[in-house]
mmCIF file of C-alpha atoms in Angstrom:
data_model
loop_
_atom_site.group_PDB
_atom_site.id
_atom_site.type_symbol
_atom_site.label_atom_id
_atom_site.label_comp_id
_atom_site.label_asym_id
_atom_site.label_seq_id
_atom_site.Cartn_x
_atom_site.Cartn_y
_atom_site.Cartn_z
ATOM 1 C CA GLN A 1 -13.589 -8.264 -8.455
ATOM 2 C CA LYS A 2 -11.647 -5.039 -8.649
ATOM 3 C CA GLU A 3 -8.230 -5.495 -10.198
ATOM 4 C CA VAL A 4 -5.143 -3.400 -10.647
ATOM 5 C CA GLU A 5 -2.584 -4.741 -13.069
ATOM 6 C CA GLN A 6 1.005 -3.808 -13.665
ATOM 7 C CA ASN A 7 3.759 -5.275 -15.777
ATOM 8 C CA SER A 8 6.005 -6.937 -13.196
ATOM 9 C CA GLY A 9 9.132 -6.248 -15.227
ATOM 10 C CA PRO A 10 11.940 -6.109 -14.553
ATOM 11 C CA LEU A 11 12.323 -2.879 -16.447
ATOM 12 C CA SER A 12 15.863 -1.712 -17.079
ATOM 13 C CA VAL A 13 16.809 1.727 -18.358
ATOM 14 C CA PRO A 14 20.170 3.488 -18.652
ATOM 15 C CA GLU A 15 20.934 6.407 -16.397
ATOM 16 C CA GLY A 16 19.491 9.635 -17.783
ATOM 17 C CA ALA A 17 16.785 7.906 -19.822
ATOM 18 C CA ILE A 18 13.013 8.080 -19.363
ATOM 19 C CA ALA A 19 11.384 5.196 -17.487
ATOM 20 C CA SER A 20 7.743 4.509 -18.299
ATOM 21 C CA LEU A 21 5.591 2.504 -15.895
ATOM 22 C CA ASN A 22 2.022 1.509 -16.675
ATOM 23 C CA CYS A 23 -1.008 0.420 -14.688
ATOM 24 C CA THR A 24 -4.505 -0.630 -15.731
ATOM 25 C CA TYR A 25 -7.553 -1.005 -13.517
ATOM 26 C CA SER A 26 -10.849 -2.737 -13.906
ATOM 27 C CA ASP A 27 -13.459 -0.514 -12.305
ATOM 28 C CA ARG A 28 -14.740 2.566 -14.094
ATOM 29 C CA VAL A 29 -15.890 4.260 -10.888
ATOM 30 C CA SER A 30 -12.359 4.412 -9.499
ATOM 31 C CA GLN A 31 -11.774 7.866 -8.121
ATOM 32 C CA SER A 32 -8.154 8.440 -7.207
ATOM 33 C CA PHE A 33 -4.826 6.969 -8.155
ATOM 34 C CA PHE A 34 -1.451 6.823 -6.488
ATOM 35 C CA TRP A 35 2.082 5.796 -7.312
ATOM 36 C CA TYR A 36 4.312 4.472 -4.520
ATOM 37 C CA ARG A 37 7.990 3.602 -4.580
ATOM 38 C CA GLN A 38 9.183 0.677 -2.481
ATOM 39 C CA TYR A 39 12.831 -0.110 -1.888
ATOM 40 C CA SER A 40 13.707 -3.700 -1.051
ATOM 41 C CA GLY A 41 12.775 -4.508 2.544
ATOM 42 C CA LYS A 42 11.185 -1.103 3.127
ATOM 43 C CA SER A 43 7.645 0.229 3.245
ATOM 44 C CA PRO A 44 6.029 2.054 0.302
ATOM 45 C CA GLU A 45 6.473 5.810 0.046
ATOM 46 C CA LEU A 46 4.130 8.069 -1.897
ATOM 47 C CA ILE A 47 5.493 9.611 -5.103
ATOM 48 C CA MET A 48 2.482 10.976 -6.944
ATOM 49 C CA SER A 49 -1.284 11.172 -6.707
ATOM 50 C CA ILE A 50 -3.664 11.991 -9.555
ATOM 51 C CA TYR A 51 -7.415 12.354 -9.689
ATOM 52 C CA SER A 52 -8.298 14.020 -13.008
ATOM 53 C CA ASN A 53 -7.658 13.048 -16.593
ATOM 54 C CA GLY A 54 -4.447 14.384 -18.047
ATOM 55 C CA ASP A 55 -0.911 14.888 -16.845
ATOM 56 C CA LYS A 56 0.431 15.928 -13.473
ATOM 57 C CA GLU A 57 4.094 16.835 -13.105
ATOM 58 C CA ASP A 58 6.233 16.959 -9.965
ATOM 59 C CA GLY A 59 9.937 17.394 -10.568
ATOM 60 C CA ARG A 60 11.237 14.463 -12.608
ATOM 61 C CA PHE A 61 7.960 12.575 -12.223
ATOM 62 C CA THR A 62 4.866 12.838 -14.417
ATOM 63 C CA ALA A 63 1.666 10.908 -13.764
ATOM 64 C CA GLN A 64 -0.784 10.438 -16.620
ATOM 65 C CA LEU A 65 -4.406 9.399 -16.172
ATOM 66 C CA ASN A 66 -6.853 8.270 -18.842
ATOM 67 C CA LYS A 67 -10.127 7.225 -17.243
ATOM 68 C CA ALA A 68 -11.802 6.304 -20.529
ATOM 69 C CA SER A 69 -9.075 3.754 -21.230
ATOM 70 C CA GLN A 70 -8.683 2.873 -17.536
ATOM 71 C CA TYR A 71 -4.970 3.320 -17.291
ATOM 72 C CA VAL A 72 -2.570 5.405 -15.298
ATOM 73 C CA SER A 73 1.133 5.738 -15.997
ATOM 74 C CA LEU A 74 4.238 7.155 -14.354
ATOM 75 C CA LEU A 75 7.117 8.676 -16.290
ATOM 76 C CA ILE A 76 10.473 9.216 -14.630
ATOM 77 C CA ARG A 77 12.710 11.592 -16.540
ATOM 78 C CA ASP A 78 16.505 11.681 -16.202
ATOM 79 C CA SER A 79 16.412 8.352 -14.359
ATOM 80 C CA GLN A 80 18.977 7.932 -11.597
ATOM 81 C CA PRO A 81 20.372 4.757 -10.004
ATOM 82 C CA SER A 82 18.592 5.830 -6.805
ATOM 83 C CA ASP A 83 15.293 5.392 -8.678
ATOM 84 C CA SER A 84 15.910 1.633 -8.782
ATOM 85 C CA ALA A 85 13.023 0.191 -6.788
ATOM 86 C CA THR A 86 9.623 -1.426 -7.158
ATOM 87 C CA TYR A 87 6.830 0.946 -8.134
ATOM 88 C CA LEU A 88 3.331 0.192 -6.900
ATOM 89 C CA CYS A 89 0.167 1.528 -8.462
ATOM 90 C CA ALA A 90 -2.773 2.019 -6.077
ATOM 91 C CA VAL A 91 -6.392 2.783 -6.855
ATOM 92 C CA ASN A 92 -8.944 4.117 -4.392
ATOM 93 C CA TRP A 93 -12.616 3.252 -4.603
ATOM 94 C CA ASN A 94 -15.111 5.419 -2.756
ATOM 95 C CA GLY A 95 -12.535 6.712 -0.281
ATOM 96 C CA ASN A 96 -12.646 3.470 1.700
ATOM 97 C CA GLN A 97 -10.446 0.847 0.145
ATOM 98 C CA PHE A 98 -7.207 0.953 -1.759
ATOM 99 C CA TYR A 99 -6.226 -1.763 -4.205
ATOM 100 C CA PHE A 100 -2.612 -2.271 -5.182
ATOM 101 C CA GLY A 101 -0.972 -3.756 -8.229
ATOM 102 C CA THR A 102 1.828 -6.273 -7.803
ATOM 103 C CA GLY A 103 4.414 -3.650 -8.688
ATOM 104 C CA THR A 104 6.970 -3.074 -11.448
ATOM 105 C CA SER A 105 10.639 -3.563 -10.654
ATOM 106 C CA LEU A 106 12.813 -0.818 -12.143
ATOM 107 C CA THR A 107 16.582 -0.949 -12.471
ATOM 108 C CA VAL A 108 18.503 2.137 -13.605
ATOM 109 C CA ILE A 109 21.868 1.147 -15.029
ATOM 110 C CA PRO A 110 24.726 3.615 -14.381
ATOM 111 C CA ASP B 1 7.508 14.002 14.316
ATOM 112 C CA GLY B 2 4.141 12.682 13.300
ATOM 113 C CA GLY B 3 3.983 9.250 11.837
ATOM 114 C CA ILE B 4 3.004 5.628 12.100
ATOM 115 C CA THR B 5 4.956 3.335 14.408
ATOM 116 C CA GLN B 6 4.901 -0.392 13.941
ATOM 117 C CA SER B 7 6.472 -2.805 16.394
ATOM 118 C CA PRO B 8 8.260 -5.063 16.595
ATOM 119 C CA LYS B 9 10.309 -4.814 13.413
ATOM 120 C CA TYR B 10 10.897 -8.580 13.400
ATOM 121 C CA LEU B 11 8.713 -11.238 15.014
ATOM 122 C CA PHE B 12 8.912 -14.993 15.215
ATOM 123 C CA ARG B 13 5.930 -17.227 15.841
ATOM 124 C CA LYS B 14 5.935 -20.725 17.225
ATOM 125 C CA GLU B 15 3.497 -23.378 16.115
ATOM 126 C CA GLY B 16 0.057 -22.857 17.658
ATOM 127 C CA GLN B 17 0.907 -19.426 18.994
ATOM 128 C CA ASN B 18 -0.991 -16.168 18.581
ATOM 129 C CA VAL B 19 1.106 -13.067 18.069
ATOM 130 C CA THR B 20 0.112 -9.393 18.068
ATOM 131 C CA LEU B 21 1.580 -6.689 15.844
ATOM 132 C CA SER B 22 1.355 -3.150 17.119
ATOM 133 C CA CYS B 23 0.425 -0.088 15.052
ATOM 134 C CA GLU B 24 0.236 3.391 16.565
ATOM 135 C CA GLN B 25 -0.247 6.696 14.756
ATOM 136 C CA ASN B 26 -0.064 10.280 15.987
ATOM 137 C CA LEU B 27 -1.323 11.832 12.756
ATOM 138 C CA ASN B 28 -4.912 12.112 14.013
ATOM 139 C CA HIS B 29 -5.988 9.973 11.069
ATOM 140 C CA ASP B 30 -9.430 8.410 11.087
ATOM 141 C CA ALA B 31 -8.890 5.355 8.914
ATOM 142 C CA MET B 32 -6.326 2.641 9.530
ATOM 143 C CA TYR B 33 -5.429 -0.434 7.501
ATOM 144 C CA TRP B 34 -3.463 -3.659 7.715
ATOM 145 C CA TYR B 35 -1.843 -5.201 4.652
ATOM 146 C CA ARG B 36 0.143 -8.325 4.027
ATOM 147 C CA GLN B 37 2.905 -8.430 1.416
ATOM 148 C CA ASP B 38 4.499 -11.640 0.228
ATOM 149 C CA PRO B 39 7.793 -11.663 -1.722
ATOM 150 C CA GLY B 40 7.363 -10.245 -5.203
ATOM 151 C CA GLN B 41 3.710 -9.485 -4.555
ATOM 152 C CA GLY B 42 1.586 -6.421 -4.068
ATOM 153 C CA LEU B 43 -0.258 -5.470 -0.912
ATOM 154 C CA ARG B 44 -3.311 -7.446 0.129
ATOM 155 C CA LEU B 45 -5.810 -5.932 2.546
ATOM 156 C CA ILE B 46 -6.427 -7.832 5.786
ATOM 157 C CA TYR B 47 -8.624 -5.455 7.796
ATOM 158 C CA TYR B 48 -9.457 -1.765 7.874
ATOM 159 C CA SER B 49 -11.139 0.576 10.311
ATOM 160 C CA GLN B 50 -12.681 3.969 9.680
ATOM 161 C CA ILE B 51 -13.763 4.844 13.224
ATOM 162 C CA VAL B 52 -13.155 3.664 16.755
ATOM 163 C CA ASN B 53 -14.827 0.373 17.688
ATOM 164 C CA ASP B 54 -15.617 -0.453 14.084
ATOM 165 C CA PHE B 55 -13.660 -2.417 11.487
ATOM 166 C CA GLN B 56 -14.257 -4.373 8.286
ATOM 167 C CA LYS B 57 -12.697 -7.457 6.772
ATOM 168 C CA GLY B 58 -10.504 -7.117 3.741
ATOM 169 C CA ASP B 59 -9.727 -9.741 1.136
ATOM 170 C CA ILE B 60 -7.668 -12.062 3.355
ATOM 171 C CA ALA B 61 -9.059 -11.685 6.903
ATOM 172 C CA GLU B 62 -9.168 -15.384 7.759
ATOM 173 C CA GLY B 63 -6.749 -16.229 10.571
ATOM 174 C CA TYR B 64 -6.399 -12.610 11.663
ATOM 175 C CA SER B 65 -8.185 -10.390 14.186
ATOM 176 C CA VAL B 66 -8.057 -6.672 15.014
ATOM 177 C CA SER B 67 -9.381 -4.164 17.508
ATOM 178 C CA ARG B 68 -9.823 -0.385 17.407
ATOM 179 C CA GLU B 69 -10.360 0.794 20.965
ATOM 180 C CA LYS B 70 -8.516 4.063 20.432
ATOM 181 C CA LYS B 71 -8.198 6.278 17.386
ATOM 182 C CA GLU B 72 -4.417 6.070 17.572
ATOM 183 C CA SER B 73 -4.085 2.297 17.798
ATOM 184 C CA PHE B 74 -4.984 -0.611 15.508
ATOM 185 C CA PRO B 75 -3.277 -3.845 16.641
ATOM 186 C CA LEU B 76 -3.346 -6.967 14.476
ATOM 187 C CA THR B 77 -3.354 -10.464 15.974
ATOM 188 C CA VAL B 78 -2.115 -13.314 13.813
ATOM 189 C CA THR B 79 -3.836 -16.374 15.218
ATOM 190 C CA SER B 80 -2.784 -20.005 15.077
ATOM 191 C CA ALA B 81 -5.505 -20.467 12.458
ATOM 192 C CA GLN B 82 -3.323 -18.588 9.980
ATOM 193 C CA LYS B 83 -1.243 -21.478 8.665
ATOM 194 C CA ASN B 84 1.091 -19.471 6.460
ATOM 195 C CA PRO B 85 1.820 -16.269 8.384
ATOM 196 C CA THR B 86 5.322 -15.605 7.058
ATOM 197 C CA ALA B 87 5.122 -12.214 5.338
ATOM 198 C CA PHE B 88 5.820 -8.503 5.618
ATOM 199 C CA TYR B 89 2.953 -6.749 7.439
ATOM 200 C CA LEU B 90 2.252 -3.093 6.773
ATOM 201 C CA CYS B 91 0.013 -0.733 8.701
ATOM 202 C CA ALA B 92 -1.309 2.372 6.971
ATOM 203 C CA SER B 93 -3.595 5.301 7.716
ATOM 204 C CA THR B 94 -5.451 8.083 5.932
ATOM 205 C CA PRO B 95 -6.752 11.365 7.330
ATOM 206 C CA TRP B 96 -10.406 10.770 6.465
ATOM 207 C CA ARG B 97 -12.544 8.970 3.954
ATOM 208 C CA GLY B 98 -12.090 11.612 1.292
ATOM 209 C CA ARG B 99 -11.228 10.146 -2.039
ATOM 210 C CA GLU B 100 -8.095 12.155 -2.595
ATOM 211 C CA GLN B 101 -6.232 11.223 0.554
ATOM 212 C CA PRO B 102 -3.255 8.892 0.069
ATOM 213 C CA GLN B 103 -2.224 6.256 2.542
ATOM 214 C CA HIS B 104 0.741 6.747 4.846
ATOM 215 C CA PHE B 105 2.664 3.633 5.858
ATOM 216 C CA GLY B 106 4.574 2.464 8.877
ATOM 217 C CA ASP B 107 7.954 0.759 8.507
ATOM 218 C CA GLY B 108 6.441 -2.717 8.654
ATOM 219 C CA THR B 109 6.818 -5.879 10.712
ATOM 220 C CA ARG B 110 8.437 -8.973 9.256
ATOM 221 C CA LEU B 111 6.887 -12.140 10.674
ATOM 222 C CA SER B 112 8.480 -15.561 10.380
ATOM 223 C CA ILE B 113 7.693 -19.039 11.694
ATOM 224 C CA LEU B 114 10.147 -20.714 14.067
#
């Protein structure tokens, strides 16, 4: 059984702080990893994708992947109230199926 | 604009009724997926299709059926055998089976029981 686990939160950070979101996965042959943001009542939207070990930065977002330890994380710098949402971690196996974590709820306090 | 269109946005099902959720994409994507999301939960895969006239069951296929007669369309039927259909249903697609392609989502259909 392939599993993707996230801390459900809620995670609260003050405006301007760094938010750190973590995700672990069970299968060592996992190939690609994605972070989605989902506002309440809306569909998920892609924030970051990462495929190789290390860090990948895009604006205020940094994704970190460690395949040996089977975790992927998302850092949000200078957090804004508009970042308040649920963040979903997704893992792709063999290009066919995507498995999602249950999501971490983030609240940025003004 | 290219994208994925799901309809209707809201749907109500009566006892013993089958209902069909529409998903159309004009992104020329090969693979299409249906997910179910319950409150406070992640996405669970119902069915997926990689090519026309072929589809595979996901983790929770019981009580659901799909068809893929055209590349652009992947409708989902929620049958009367699905006893707890109330959920948010999301359709997604990817360009091809390459490992680095993310999924793109439609706006979803919210299904409730009358």
